Structure formats: C-alpha cells, structure tokens
Short mmCIF file of C-alpha atoms in Angstrom, two decimals:
data_model
loop_
_atom_site.label_atom_id
_atom_site.label_comp_id
_atom_site.label_asym_id
_atom_site.label_seq_id
_atom_site.Cartn_x
_atom_site.Cartn_y
_atom_site.Cartn_z
CA MET A 5 -0.23 -0.05 -0.33
CA ALA A 6 1.34 3.11 -0.76
CA LEU A 7 1.53 5.37 2.28
CA ASN A 8 2.19 9.15 0.34
CA LYS A 9 -0.87 9.93 2.32
CA SER A 10 0.19 10.21 5.59
CA MET A 11 3.58 12.57 4.27
CA HIS A 12 3.80 14.84 6.46
CA PRO A 13 1.70 18.04 5.32
CA ARG A 14 4.46 20.29 3.93
CA ASN A 15 5.88 17.59 1.77
CA ARG A 16 5.94 18.75 -1.67
CA TYR A 17 6.28 14.77 -2.32
CA LYS A 18 2.63 14.50 -0.97
CA ASP A 19 -0.56 15.09 -3.86
CA LYS A 20 2.46 15.24 -6.40
CA PRO A 21 5.19 12.50 -6.98
CA PRO A 22 7.66 13.01 -9.47
CA ASP A 23 7.37 12.68 -12.53
CA PHE A 24 9.41 10.62 -14.71
CA ALA A 25 8.10 11.28 -17.48
CA TYR A 26 8.64 14.73 -17.31
CA LEU A 27 12.50 14.03 -15.56
CA ALA A 28 13.63 12.05 -17.82
CA SER A 29 13.54 14.42 -19.79
CA LYS A 30 14.78 17.06 -19.17
CA TYR A 31 18.29 15.16 -17.73
CA PRO A 32 19.32 12.67 -20.16
CA ASP A 33 21.44 11.06 -16.77
CA PHE A 34 18.33 10.00 -15.58
CA GLN A 35 16.28 8.97 -19.02
CA GLN A 36 19.19 6.06 -19.37
CA HIS A 37 17.25 4.75 -16.34
CA VAL A 38 13.45 4.64 -16.95
CA HIS A 39 10.96 2.45 -19.27
CA THR A 40 7.83 2.08 -20.31
CA ASN A 41 6.43 -0.42 -19.45
CA LEU A 42 2.66 -1.96 -21.59
CA LEU A 43 0.58 0.77 -19.97
CA GLY A 44 2.60 3.10 -21.06
CA ARG A 45 3.61 4.89 -18.17
CA ALA A 46 7.32 5.90 -16.46
CA MET A 47 8.50 2.89 -14.80
CA LEU A 48 12.12 3.07 -12.32
CA ASN A 49 13.92 -0.08 -11.43
CA PHE A 50 14.92 0.96 -7.60
CA LYS A 51 16.72 -2.48 -7.95
CA GLU A 52 19.21 -1.07 -9.73
CA PRO A 53 21.81 1.07 -7.17
CA GLU A 54 22.16 3.32 -10.43
CA ALA A 55 18.78 3.94 -11.02
CA VAL A 56 18.00 5.22 -7.45
CA ARG A 57 21.79 7.38 -7.26
CA ALA A 58 19.92 8.90 -10.75
CA LEU A 59 16.95 9.31 -9.12
CA THR A 60 18.11 11.12 -5.59
CA CYS A 61 20.70 13.44 -7.29
CA THR A 62 17.97 14.58 -10.35
CA LEU A 63 15.24 15.32 -7.82
CA LEU A 64 18.26 17.36 -5.71
CA LYS A 65 18.87 19.33 -9.28
CA GLU A 66 15.17 20.24 -10.55
CA ASP A 67 13.25 20.51 -7.31
CA PHE A 68 16.07 21.71 -4.60
CA GLY A 69 18.90 23.22 -7.01
CA LEU A 70 21.59 21.27 -4.99
CA THR A 71 24.14 19.28 -6.96
CA ILE A 72 25.89 16.46 -5.50
CA ASP A 73 27.42 12.55 -6.10
CA ILE A 74 27.59 9.46 -4.46
CA PRO A 75 29.23 6.42 -4.42
CA LEU A 76 27.76 3.59 -5.86
CA GLU A 77 29.72 1.73 -2.61
CA ARG A 78 27.66 3.89 0.00
CA LEU A 79 24.27 4.35 1.34
CA ILE A 80 21.86 6.35 -1.26
CA PRO A 81 19.40 8.58 0.46
CA THR A 82 15.99 8.36 -1.05
CA VAL A 83 14.86 12.78 -0.79
CA PRO A 84 10.74 12.14 -0.06
CA LEU A 85 11.83 10.06 3.30
CA ARG A 86 14.14 12.88 4.26
CA LEU A 87 12.21 15.92 3.70
CA ASN A 88 9.33 14.42 5.82
CA TYR A 89 12.59 14.37 9.04
CA ILE A 90 13.45 17.79 8.04
CA HIS A 91 9.45 18.97 8.44
CA TRP A 92 9.20 17.23 11.01
CA VAL A 93 12.62 18.65 12.82
CA GLU A 94 10.76 22.24 11.79
CA ASP A 95 7.93 21.74 13.64
CA LEU A 96 10.24 20.64 17.06
CA ILE A 97 12.15 23.98 17.03
CA GLY A 98 9.02 25.40 16.33
CA GLY A 99 9.87 27.68 13.11
CA GLN A 100 10.70 27.27 9.23
CA GLY A 101 13.06 29.29 7.32
CA GLU A 102 15.10 31.01 10.49
CA PRO A 103 19.08 30.29 11.29
CA ARG A 104 18.47 27.47 13.06
CA ASN A 105 21.90 25.71 14.28
CA GLY A 106 21.75 22.35 13.80
CA ILE A 107 24.62 19.27 14.36
CA ASP A 108 23.53 16.13 12.18
CA ILE A 109 25.63 12.92 13.57
CA GLY A 110 27.19 10.74 10.77
CA THR A 111 26.32 12.94 7.53
CA GLY A 112 26.78 10.38 5.24
CA ALA A 113 28.77 10.71 2.08
CA SER A 114 25.54 12.78 0.28
CA CYS A 115 25.00 15.10 3.80
CA ILE A 116 21.60 15.41 2.68
CA TYR A 117 20.25 16.90 5.93
CA PRO A 118 22.49 19.89 5.79
CA LEU A 119 22.26 20.26 2.49
CA LEU A 120 17.73 20.74 2.18
CA GLY A 121 18.68 22.57 6.60
CA ALA A 122 20.96 25.00 5.08
CA SER A 123 19.70 25.43 1.27
CA MET A 124 16.11 25.67 2.29
CA ASN A 125 16.27 27.05 6.25
CA SER A 126 19.65 29.15 6.01
CA TRP A 127 20.08 26.26 9.42
CA HIS A 128 23.59 26.27 10.37
CA PHE A 129 25.20 22.94 10.36
CA LEU A 130 28.02 20.67 11.99
CA ALA A 131 28.10 17.49 9.91
CA THR A 132 30.35 14.54 11.72
CA GLU A 133 31.53 11.90 9.54
CA VAL A 134 34.11 8.59 10.66
CA ASP A 135 33.69 7.08 7.42
CA ASP A 136 37.27 8.98 5.25
CA ILE A 137 35.39 8.12 1.77
CA CYS A 138 31.75 9.96 3.43
CA PHE A 139 34.23 12.96 4.49
CA ASP A 140 35.40 13.45 0.99
CA TYR A 141 32.00 13.05 -0.47
CA ALA A 142 30.33 15.08 1.89
CA THR A 143 33.00 17.80 1.29
CA ARG A 144 32.75 18.13 -1.96
CA ASN A 145 29.31 18.38 -2.42
CA VAL A 146 28.61 21.13 0.43
CA GLN A 147 31.77 23.21 -1.43
CA GLN A 148 30.47 22.67 -5.20
CA ASN A 149 27.15 23.92 -4.32
CA LYS A 150 28.80 26.71 -2.17
CA LEU A 151 27.58 25.84 1.21
CA SER A 152 30.26 26.00 2.99
CA ASP A 153 29.57 28.98 4.89
CA LEU A 154 26.26 27.71 6.67
CA ILE A 155 27.87 23.31 7.12
CA ARG A 156 31.01 22.38 7.93
CA VAL A 157 31.90 18.87 7.81
CA VAL A 158 34.01 17.26 11.13
CA LYS A 159 35.55 14.06 11.02
CA VAL A 160 35.48 12.46 14.58
CA PRO A 161 36.72 8.42 15.13
CA GLN A 162 35.63 5.76 15.53
CA LYS A 163 32.14 5.34 18.08
CA THR A 164 31.93 9.11 18.20
CA LEU A 165 28.86 10.68 19.06
CA LEU A 166 28.47 13.65 20.53
CA MET A 167 30.61 14.71 22.92
CA ASP A 168 33.67 14.42 22.05
CA ALA A 169 31.71 16.54 19.16
CA LEU A 170 31.08 19.21 21.00
CA LYS A 171 34.05 19.96 22.98
CA GLU A 172 35.71 22.60 20.92
CA GLU A 173 32.38 23.79 20.89
CA ALA A 174 31.47 24.77 24.79
CA ALA A 175 29.68 28.11 23.26
CA ILE A 176 27.28 26.96 21.55
CA ILE A 177 24.09 26.06 21.69
CA TYR A 178 22.40 23.71 19.21
CA ASP A 179 18.73 23.62 18.81
CA PHE A 180 18.57 20.85 17.64
CA CYS A 181 20.58 17.60 16.68
CA MET A 182 19.92 14.05 14.06
CA CYS A 183 20.67 11.44 13.40
CA ASN A 184 19.96 8.19 10.95
CA PRO A 185 21.79 5.47 12.53
CA PRO A 186 22.49 2.00 11.10
CA PHE A 187 20.12 -0.06 11.28
CA PHE A 188 21.66 -3.50 11.63
CA ALA A 189 23.44 -5.05 13.63
CA ASN A 190 25.02 -7.70 12.11
CA GLN A 191 25.24 -9.00 8.08
CA LEU A 192 22.47 -11.72 8.51
CA GLU A 193 20.10 -8.70 9.83
CA ALA A 194 20.67 -6.97 7.01
CA LYS A 195 19.54 -9.30 4.81
CA GLY A 196 16.32 -10.01 6.44
CA VAL A 197 17.17 -12.38 8.10
CA ASN A 198 15.67 -13.36 11.63
CA SER A 199 14.35 -9.84 11.37
CA ARG A 200 12.26 -10.02 8.72
CA SER A 201 8.78 -11.35 8.80
CA SER A 202 8.23 -13.99 5.71
CA ARG A 203 4.48 -12.49 5.52
CA ARG A 204 6.15 -9.46 4.30
CA ALA A 205 6.87 -8.14 0.82
CA PRO A 206 10.61 -8.54 -0.31
CA PRO A 207 11.75 -5.20 -0.07
CA SER A 208 11.26 -2.68 -3.32
CA SER A 209 14.69 -1.26 -3.63
CA VAL A 210 17.83 -1.74 -3.61
CA ASN A 211 19.69 -1.75 -0.34
CA THR A 212 23.41 -0.13 -0.46
CA GLY A 213 26.12 1.35 1.47
CA GLY A 214 28.62 0.27 3.74
CA VAL A 215 29.27 -1.15 6.72
CA THR A 216 29.08 2.09 9.53
CA GLU A 217 26.87 3.04 7.53
CA ILE A 218 24.30 -0.40 7.99
CA MET A 219 25.94 -1.73 10.84
CA ALA A 220 26.40 -1.60 14.39
CA GLU A 221 26.70 -3.13 17.19
CA GLY A 222 23.79 -4.04 19.21
CA GLY A 223 22.13 -2.10 16.14
CA GLU A 224 19.74 0.67 15.94
CA LEU A 225 18.45 0.27 19.40
CA GLU A 226 22.08 0.21 21.47
CA PHE A 227 23.23 2.95 19.36
CA VAL A 228 20.42 4.88 20.36
CA LYS A 229 21.13 4.36 24.31
CA ARG A 230 23.92 5.88 23.77
CA ILE A 231 22.86 8.99 22.19
CA ILE A 232 20.56 8.59 25.16
CA HIS A 233 23.33 8.69 27.53
CA ASP A 234 25.46 11.25 26.07
CA SER A 235 22.20 13.44 26.87
CA LEU A 236 22.29 13.31 30.16
CA GLN A 237 25.26 14.50 30.22
CA LEU A 238 24.97 17.74 27.61
CA ARG A 239 21.49 17.90 28.53
CA THR A 240 20.62 21.58 27.79
CA ARG A 241 23.28 22.93 25.42
CA LEU A 242 20.39 20.79 22.46
CA ARG A 243 17.25 21.48 22.44
CA TRP A 244 15.82 18.87 20.92
CA TYR A 245 17.85 15.27 20.92
CA SER A 246 16.24 13.83 17.81
CA CYS A 247 16.91 10.61 16.06
CA MET A 248 15.18 8.35 12.78
CA LEU A 249 14.89 4.16 13.38
CA GLY A 250 14.08 2.09 11.27
CA LYS A 251 12.34 -0.60 13.46
CA LYS A 252 9.03 0.30 15.20
CA CYS A 253 9.58 -2.61 18.28
CA SER A 254 12.71 -0.51 18.74
CA LEU A 255 10.04 2.77 19.48
CA ALA A 256 8.97 1.09 22.92
CA PRO A 257 12.12 0.47 24.91
CA LEU A 258 14.31 3.40 24.09
CA LYS A 259 10.62 5.35 25.58
CA GLU A 260 11.18 3.37 28.58
CA GLU A 261 14.66 3.90 28.28
CA LEU A 262 13.76 8.30 29.02
CA ARG A 263 11.37 7.54 30.77
CA LYS A 264 13.55 5.92 34.19
CA GLN A 265 16.15 8.83 33.58
CA ARG A 266 13.00 11.07 34.09
CA VAL A 267 13.26 12.47 30.32
CA PRO A 268 10.68 15.57 30.83
CA LYS A 269 9.33 16.13 27.47
CA VAL A 270 8.96 12.64 24.86
CA THR A 271 7.57 12.49 21.29
CA HIS A 272 7.73 10.94 18.37
CA THR A 273 6.35 10.32 14.56
CA GLU A 274 6.28 8.31 12.02
CA PHE A 275 8.11 8.91 7.95
CA CYS A 276 5.40 7.67 5.18
CA GLN A 277 6.31 7.66 2.13
CA GLY A 278 5.76 5.31 -1.00
CA ARG A 279 5.60 1.77 0.77
CA THR A 280 8.07 2.34 3.36
CA MET A 281 8.20 3.23 6.45
CA ARG A 282 9.73 4.60 9.58
CA TRP A 283 9.54 5.88 12.44
CA ALA A 284 11.75 9.34 14.65
CA LEU A 285 11.96 9.30 18.53
CA ALA A 286 12.98 13.26 20.34
CA TRP A 287 13.65 15.05 23.28
CA SER A 288 13.89 17.76 25.18
CA PHE A 289 15.72 19.01 28.68
CA TYR A 290 14.30 22.20 28.00
CA ASP A 291 10.42 23.26 30.16
CA ASP A 292 9.12 25.76 27.94
CA VAL A 293 9.46 23.79 24.59
CA ILE A 294 6.20 23.05 22.47
CA VAL A 295 5.84 19.10 21.78
CA PRO A 296 4.05 17.65 18.56
CA SER A 297 1.70 15.33 19.43
CA PRO A 298 2.51 11.89 18.72
CA PRO A 299 0.11 10.18 15.52
CA SER A 300 -3.01 9.08 15.85
CA LYS A 301 -2.75 4.92 16.95
CA LYS A 302 -5.58 4.30 14.41
CA ARG A 303 -3.62 6.05 11.70
CA ARG A 304 -5.96 5.89 8.68
CA LEU A 305 -3.91 4.78 5.44
CA GLU A 306 -7.71 4.36 3.56
CA LYS A 307 -7.89 6.41 0.07
CA VAL A 308 -10.37 8.12 0.86
CA ARG A 309 -13.75 7.11 -0.45
CA LYS A 310 -15.18 9.30 -3.49
CA PRO A 311 -18.86 9.96 -2.96
CA LEU A 312 -21.34 8.48 -5.39
CA SER A 313 -22.15 10.79 -7.73
CA PHE A 314 -24.51 10.66 -10.95
CA THR A 315 -25.07 14.14 -12.88
CA VAL A 316 -28.72 15.33 -14.25
CA VAL A 317 -28.31 16.52 -18.57
CA GLN A 318 -29.51 19.98 -19.24
CA ALA A 319 -32.12 18.15 -21.55
CA ALA A 320 -33.55 16.65 -18.87
CA VAL A 321 -32.84 18.90 -16.29
CA ARG A 322 -36.34 21.40 -18.01
CA GLU A 323 -38.59 18.70 -18.02
CA LEU A 324 -37.77 17.83 -14.49
CA GLN A 325 -37.52 21.74 -13.53
CA VAL A 326 -42.21 21.32 -15.31
CA LYS A 327 -42.27 17.72 -13.51
CA ALA A 328 -41.14 20.01 -10.10
CA SER A 329 -43.10 22.79 -11.18
CA SER A 330 -46.40 20.29 -10.60
CA ILE A 331 -45.87 19.20 -7.25
CA GLY A 332 -45.52 23.09 -6.03
CA CYS A 333 -42.15 24.18 -6.77
CA THR A 334 -42.13 27.21 -7.46
CA SER A 335 -38.37 28.14 -7.39
CA SER A 336 -36.74 28.26 -11.22
CA SER A 337 -33.69 26.99 -10.00
CA PRO A 338 -32.60 23.94 -11.75
CA VAL A 339 -31.56 22.81 -8.13
CA GLU A 340 -33.99 23.69 -7.00
CA ALA A 341 -36.12 21.08 -9.40
CA VAL A 342 -34.10 18.32 -8.96
CA THR A 343 -33.76 18.72 -4.93
CA ALA A 344 -37.62 18.98 -4.31
CA LEU A 345 -38.10 15.96 -6.74
CA LEU A 346 -36.16 14.24 -4.79
CA GLU A 347 -37.15 14.98 -1.86
CA LYS A 348 -41.04 13.59 -3.18
CA THR A 349 -39.04 10.53 -4.04
CA LEU A 350 -37.94 10.31 0.01
CA THR A 351 -41.23 11.33 0.91
CA ASP A 352 -42.70 7.79 -1.04
CA LEU A 353 -39.74 5.45 0.55
CA ARG A 354 -40.13 6.90 4.02
CA VAL A 355 -36.21 7.73 3.89
CA LEU A 356 -36.33 10.51 6.97
CA HIS A 357 -34.49 14.00 5.75
CA LYS A 358 -34.04 17.17 6.01
CA ARG A 359 -31.94 20.28 4.48
CA VAL A 360 -29.16 21.13 6.06
CA PRO A 361 -26.77 24.92 5.55
CA CYS A 362 -24.05 24.32 1.96
CA VAL A 363 -22.44 26.86 0.66
CA THR A 364 -23.77 29.13 -1.91
CA LYS A 365 -26.41 27.33 -5.47
CA GLN A 366 -26.26 24.31 -3.66
CA GLN A 367 -28.63 22.12 -1.46
CA SER A 368 -27.45 19.96 1.13
CA LEU A 369 -30.40 16.88 2.33
CA PHE A 370 -29.58 14.73 5.27
CA LEU A 371 -31.25 11.21 5.08
CA THR A 372 -32.56 8.26 7.73
CA ALA A 373 -32.92 5.20 6.16
CA LEU A 374 -34.90 3.20 9.06
CA GLU A 375 -35.25 0.36 6.25
CA ASN A 376 -35.10 -0.67 3.27
CA THR A 377 -37.32 0.28 0.91
CA TRP A 378 -36.24 1.09 -1.65
CA ILE A 379 -34.91 -2.52 -3.50
CA HIS A 380 -37.66 -4.78 -4.82
CA GLY A 381 -40.16 -2.64 -5.01
CA ARG A 382 -41.35 -4.62 -8.56
CA HIS A 383 -41.94 -8.11 -5.99
CA LYS A 384 -43.06 -6.27 -3.32
CA ARG A 385 -46.19 -4.77 -5.69
CA ARG A 386 -46.91 -8.61 -6.66
CA GLU A 387 -47.17 -9.62 -3.40
CA GLN A 388 -49.46 -6.86 -2.10
CA THR A 389 -51.84 -7.71 -4.84
CA ARG A 390 -51.38 -11.54 -4.41
CA HIS A 391 -51.89 -10.46 -0.02
CA LEU A 392 -55.24 -8.69 -1.53
CA ARG A 393 -56.49 -11.03 -3.64
CA GLU A 394 -56.00 -14.30 -1.08
CA LEU A 395 -58.37 -11.53 1.82
CA PRO A 396 -60.98 -13.90 3.10
CA ARG A 397 -64.20 -11.89 2.31
CA ALA A 398 -67.88 -13.09 3.09
CA PRO A 399 -70.39 -13.41 1.10
CA SER A 400 -73.05 -11.29 0.02
CA GLY A 401 -75.84 -11.94 2.88
CA ALA A 402 -73.49 -12.15 5.77
CA GLY A 403 -74.43 -8.27 6.58
CA THR A 404 -71.15 -6.86 6.20
CA SER A 405 -71.30 -3.87 4.40
CA THR A 406 -69.36 -2.48 0.99
CA ALA A 407 -68.26 0.71 3.34
CA ALA A 408 -66.82 -1.01 6.32
CA THR A 409 -64.31 -3.44 3.53
CA ALA A 410 -63.24 -0.44 2.26
CA SER A 411 -62.52 0.56 5.44
CA THR A 412 -60.87 -2.12 5.71
CA LEU A 413 -59.61 -2.23 2.48
CA THR A 414 -57.99 1.35 2.88
CA ALA A 415 -55.70 0.80 6.50
CA THR A 416 -54.63 -2.24 4.77
CA VAL A 417 -53.53 -0.38 1.15
CA LYS A 418 -52.00 2.16 3.13
CA THR A 419 -49.71 -0.07 4.98
CA PRO A 420 -49.42 -2.65 3.09
CA ASN A 421 -46.65 -3.80 5.73
CA THR A 422 -49.57 -3.39 7.94
CA ARG A 423 -51.27 -7.24 8.48
CA PRO A 424 -55.54 -7.29 9.49
CA SER A 425 -56.68 -7.62 12.17
CA LEU A 426 -57.72 -11.06 13.89
CA SER A 427 -61.45 -10.16 14.59
CA THR A 428 -61.78 -8.92 10.83
CA LEU A 429 -60.16 -12.05 10.12
CA SER A 430 -62.68 -14.11 11.79
CA ALA A 431 -65.30 -12.68 10.98
CA ASP A 432 -64.78 -12.35 7.28
CA HIS A 433 -64.25 -17.07 7.89
CA GLN A 434 -67.01 -17.01 9.51
CA GLY A 435 -69.05 -15.56 6.89
CA ASN A 436 -67.14 -17.36 4.65
CA VAL A 437 -67.78 -20.95 6.01
CA ASP A 438 -71.54 -21.56 3.70
CA GLY A 439 -70.19 -22.69 1.23
CA SER A 440 -74.39 -21.67 -0.96
CA GLY A 441 -73.54 -19.23 -3.12
CA GLN A 442 -69.44 -19.94 -2.74
CA GLU A 443 -69.05 -18.77 -5.88
CA SER A 444 -71.58 -16.06 -6.97
CA SER A 445 -70.11 -14.48 -3.12
CA ARG A 446 -66.13 -14.03 -3.98
CA ALA A 447 -66.47 -13.20 -8.02
CA SER A 448 -68.55 -10.27 -6.42
CA SER A 449 -66.16 -9.66 -3.53
CA LEU A 450 -63.33 -10.49 -5.56
CA GLY A 451 -65.01 -7.47 -8.07
CA ARG A 452 -65.65 -4.58 -4.81
CA MET A 453 -61.75 -5.00 -4.38
CA GLU A 454 -60.65 -4.18 -7.54
CA ASP A 455 -63.04 -1.15 -7.24
CA VAL A 456 -61.55 -0.05 -3.71
CA THR A 457 -57.98 -0.22 -4.27
CA ASP A 458 -58.64 1.58 -7.53
CA THR A 459 -60.06 4.50 -5.64
CA VAL A 460 -57.33 4.73 -3.31
CA LYS A 461 -54.63 4.73 -5.86
CA GLU A 462 -56.85 7.67 -6.85
CA GLU A 463 -56.72 8.49 -3.71
CA GLN A 464 -53.11 8.74 -3.13
CA SER A 465 -51.95 10.47 -6.40
CA SER A 466 -54.70 12.78 -5.40
CA ASP A 467 -53.55 13.50 -1.95
CA PRO A 468 -51.49 16.70 -1.44
CA GLY A 469 -50.39 15.32 2.20
CA THR A 470 -48.73 12.18 0.92
CA THR A 471 -45.35 13.93 -0.39
CA GLY A 472 -44.83 15.50 3.38
CA ARG A 473 -45.64 12.74 5.18
CA THR A 474 -42.55 10.51 7.14
CA THR A 475 -44.68 7.31 8.47
CA PRO A 476 -47.67 6.11 7.17
CA PRO A 477 -51.65 6.53 7.90
CA VAL A 478 -52.86 4.14 10.20
CA THR A 479 -56.51 4.23 11.00
CA GLN A 480 -58.25 4.22 13.86
CA GLU A 481 -60.34 1.42 13.58
CA MET A 482 -56.34 -0.53 13.84
CA ASN A 483 -55.43 -1.43 17.33
CA ALA A 484 -51.53 -1.03 18.32
CA ASN A 485 -51.29 -4.76 18.20
CA ASP A 486 -52.15 -4.92 14.73
CA GLN A 487 -49.14 -2.31 13.49
CA GLU A 488 -46.56 -3.27 11.08
CA VAL A 489 -43.77 -4.48 14.19
CA PRO A 490 -40.08 -2.25 13.67
CA ALA A 491 -37.08 -4.22 13.44
CA SER A 492 -35.37 -5.73 16.10
CA GLY A 493 -33.31 -2.54 18.18
CA GLN A 494 -35.57 0.13 16.69
CA GLU A 495 -38.08 2.14 18.26
CA ALA A 496 -41.75 2.52 16.83
CA VAL A 497 -42.11 6.37 15.07
CA PRO A 498 -45.38 6.93 15.53
CA ALA A 499 -48.03 8.01 13.27
CA GLY A 500 -48.22 12.37 12.14
CA ALA A 501 -45.25 13.19 14.49
CA PRO A 502 -42.53 14.73 12.59
CA VAL A 503 -39.19 12.87 13.75
CA SER A 504 -35.63 14.55 13.27
CA PRO A 505 -33.44 12.68 11.23
CA GLY A 506 -30.87 13.35 13.48
CA ALA A 507 -32.54 12.17 16.73
CA VAL A 508 -32.90 8.39 15.54
CA GLN A 509 -30.93 6.16 17.33
CA HIS A 510 -31.80 3.11 15.33
CA PHE A 511 -31.37 3.18 11.34
CA LEU A 512 -30.06 1.65 8.56
CA LEU A 513 -28.26 4.21 7.40
CA LYS A 514 -27.23 8.39 7.45
CA CYS A 515 -25.76 9.81 3.96
CA LEU A 516 -25.35 13.27 3.00
CA VAL A 517 -27.20 15.01 -0.73
CA ASN A 518 -25.85 17.36 -2.36
CA VAL A 519 -27.72 19.38 -5.85
CA LYS A 520 -25.03 21.41 -7.49
CA THR A 521 -24.80 22.95 -10.80
CA GLU A 522 -21.37 21.33 -12.85
CA ASP A 523 -21.68 23.48 -16.18
CA SER A 524 -25.03 22.94 -17.46
CA CYS A 525 -26.40 19.56 -15.36
CA VAL A 526 -27.53 19.27 -12.16
CA ALA A 527 -25.10 17.07 -10.61
CA VAL A 528 -26.52 15.23 -7.62
CA GLU A 529 -23.45 13.67 -4.45
CA MET A 530 -24.48 10.86 -1.54
CA HIS A 531 -21.16 11.32 1.25
CA TRP A 532 -21.20 7.97 3.27
CA THR A 533 -21.54 9.13 6.78
CA GLU A 534 -22.34 6.57 8.58
CA GLY A 535 -25.20 2.61 9.35
CA GLN A 536 -24.73 -0.84 8.93
CA ASN A 537 -24.05 -0.85 5.01
CA LYS A 538 -22.14 0.70 2.37
CA ASP A 539 -23.94 -1.52 -0.07
CA LEU A 540 -27.35 0.68 0.84
CA MET A 541 -26.66 3.58 -0.18
CA ASN A 542 -25.15 2.46 -2.98
CA GLN A 543 -28.83 0.90 -3.98
CA LEU A 544 -30.16 3.17 -2.58
CA CYS A 545 -28.45 6.15 -5.02
CA THR A 546 -29.28 4.10 -7.45
CA TYR A 547 -33.03 4.05 -6.72
CA LEU A 548 -32.43 8.16 -6.99
CA LYS A 549 -31.22 8.48 -10.27
CA ASN A 550 -33.54 5.88 -11.73
CA SER A 551 -37.07 7.44 -10.38
CA LEU A 552 -35.78 11.29 -11.76
CA LEU A 553 -34.39 9.03 -15.21
CA LYS A 554 -38.26 8.23 -14.87
CA LEU A 555 -39.98 11.32 -14.59
CA VAL A 556 -37.70 12.62 -18.56
CA ALA A 557 -38.88 8.96 -20.37
#
C-alpha cells in the first residue's frame, strides 16, 4: 500500500509525486534508467543502485537546486524520506526559514540533511562523519553547492557521537541534532534473516551502504541508547535530540529508557513515503519547548472514498423543472427542482430527510433510513396484490357492508406492511363457512376489492398531504397490536409525529446528499456518514437516479 497520503503535510511530494517522464525528458542522465511499461507509464527499477542514485540526484537538482555526487558503495538516500525528517525538525524547533544551529550525526556521503536544511531554511550545521570516503564526498558536495558558510563537515573517530564532537563547541547552544543511525547489528539482520516477517513482501528497492552506515554493535537500539546517555550529560546544550528508527519495535524500549532517566519532554512520529515507513524519536530537557503530538494510534491509510454521484443532463433538467412545478415547486432554479423531486421520492420511500446549511447555489439533504424500502419494489407490489386477492371475504348476505369492507381495504392498502386484525379475519372467515353461493360471492368480493383498490390509488395520487409525510397513515379502527412490528432494536415511530433524522437511534444508514450545478447540468452526490452497510447507499443512489430518469422518459 502506498503511504504517500500519510506524508508530512508540507512535503512537496505528498500530493505531487515525481513525474518520471518529465524528468527523463529534461535530464539525459536520468532518462537512461527510465523505461515505459505496457500501459505507457514511465517506470524506474528501484533494484538498480544506478537508477536510485540518478533519481536522488535528479530530484535534488530539479526541486532544490542542489548538485551532489554519491558513490555506489555508500548509502544512497531517498529524498521524500529525508524531507519528512527535515519538516518534522521544523515542527520541533517551532519555525522554518529562521537561522538555527543543528548537528547531523553521521552525515553520509550525500550530506543530504545539512544540504536540505541550509538550502531551505538557512540553518547552520555541524556535520560529523567517521568514514573517510563519506567525509571526502560530503565535503565536496558542500563546496560545489557553495554552502561552506552554513555547513561544516568534521571527521571524528569511530564510535564518536555527541560528547567528543562538542568538545570544541562549548559556547554554542544547538537547537537540534539529527541522526540516521545504522539499523542492523550484523550481516544476517541486514539481509532480513530473522529480522523481517515472512508475511511481508520483499523490499522494493536495493539496499546500499557501507559497513559503518548500515551496521553497528547492538543495532539501532544500542546506538540510540548511547546518544541518550550522551544527552544526559549535555542536557541543555541542545534543545532537541532526535533520531530516526528503521524498526518500530525499537521505539517502545527507547521510550522506556527515557522514562527511566526521567527525561521531561519526549515525543515520536512516523515517516511515511512510497512503500516505506520509518519512525523518529525526540526528547528535550527544556521546559519551554512545545512538544508536537505523536500520530494517532489508529492511523488511517485508506483512500479517501469518493462520493457516489450521478449527473442530470441539461435536456433532462428542463423537463424535471416542469415536473417539479406540478408538485408545488415555485423556484426556477434547476437545483431546487431536482431537490424537490428527490424529496418527494424520499418521502414515498419513508426515508427521513431534512435540508441542512450548505454553500450557495447548492442544496444539501441529510438522510436517515430506518428500513430498506427501495429494493425489490416490483416484488413487493406483486406480494401486495396477491395478499389482497387471497383475503377471505364474507358472502353478499352475511351482513358485512360494502363501506366496512372498503374501510378495511383502505387501511390495508395505505399500510402495505400492516397485517389485518385477527377479529376482521375471523369474522370474514366465519361468514365464508357456508358453501351456498360461494362462487358468486367470491366473484362479487373480488370485484369490490378491485374497485376499492383503484379508489385508494386515486386518493393517494391526488392527496397533496402525502408529499410531506414521513410515516404512512394508520386508520383509527386498527389496534396498536395490529401495527407493523419494527425491526429488532428499532423503536416504533408514532403516526403523524415529526421525526428529526439526527434524533433516530436505530437506523440502517445515514448519508448526506448534495445537489449542485456543474456546467449546464445538475450533479447529485451522496456522501456516506454511518450505518450498517455501504451497499445500501449504493442501492438508494441507483433508485434515486432511476426515479428521475423515469420522470423524463
């Protein structure tokens, strides 16, 4: 999974990764390492050290105006990761672009941290290095970028960290130190033996670096502990001490070590880039420093889900405006017309909805669905008709009036999910026991049922009050026990009582519908809020789209 979306917010590569095709067209040295795949995309083989070095040198030249040389037998840094670290140090010391004094422990052949910090923020750096080859390249890179007035590269003995490096700098208070320590304790660990889970995919890039750059006695854990012990003696000589970690399992024991030493200010962070994650730890002995909050424990790496949407074209919008005017919409706005028709459909579906504040030239509806009323509509209508036809009816001479039958059927049709009362069924059943005239009475009953059904449909279509109701009407003759039983855990909604979508505790889904203009069309977007299943919103979106299309068909 690519982690670019979790990069530092100020990282220039967060939302705009390097364009290999453009860089290849501009830099011939980089072009020779770029190839085109079957889909026509420019690709780079990160298993080749020459390709990784070409990418690093090209990005530094293109985006920062830096020219560097790196030997293949030494560590080749990746620019987005180092940039994440620089931005986090900016957060620690509380500013960017201001002159600061920093230390880079083990600067490497590229000298990348001092070069980035000096070129971006005019920071002053003391860069230490123990390896002769790295020291020569780092010095040369500083000189060819004309940053010698800001960066001083010093050669130090083996196992020298902070104490020996600051012997001659007694008068300077440094704002921070940075360190990319050797991650591994031995060659087997560097190759991933017994240190990398078998379930993880193999590394996507080549591992370069000299022995002093990638390995140290005890690995990164013991290396950083030595820096902690140096900091206990230096204390306020540096405002912030920091180190980058290659293993998440090193973070907890190092934080525990700082707790045992009663270090007052401790924080950590994550560096996410490409398919690589790194961690960083920082601590301070100053009481006035502002400690950045560590990342959330539940870091979300999911892609931002796009809303479900559909578009109503301009020709259809004009017809929908005419349909909307027929149901009482007085506005000439296309958005208002589409919104009014959607509200009518939602009312027919018994989906709770209300308008919420939004930007100009847009309408927003907050929906709360208590039950799924938008799928299998045809099947439900067939079941309703079959139910009506199978209801036993009293013969013509049984004393049951046509008006009573119509009243019962009206209640049944208007509330299709409502079961008829047991008393009604019993009376009808008893009246139908006598076999005399059974066929003629059944035919007359069916005829009356069809007449009443047509009457009810006409009443529903002509009743203007049905548009604003969120619950179906229930006749007074029905018992409370005869009403539909709500789903498990749901509360029954009283008939005729207005219900706020936000006040419902038990529901299927909640979502936000935005209706807005796009060019000459009207776009409808549905944003998921919460609920049981996101497929339900997809089904509802399809139903709403089809309901609008039927109006202009």
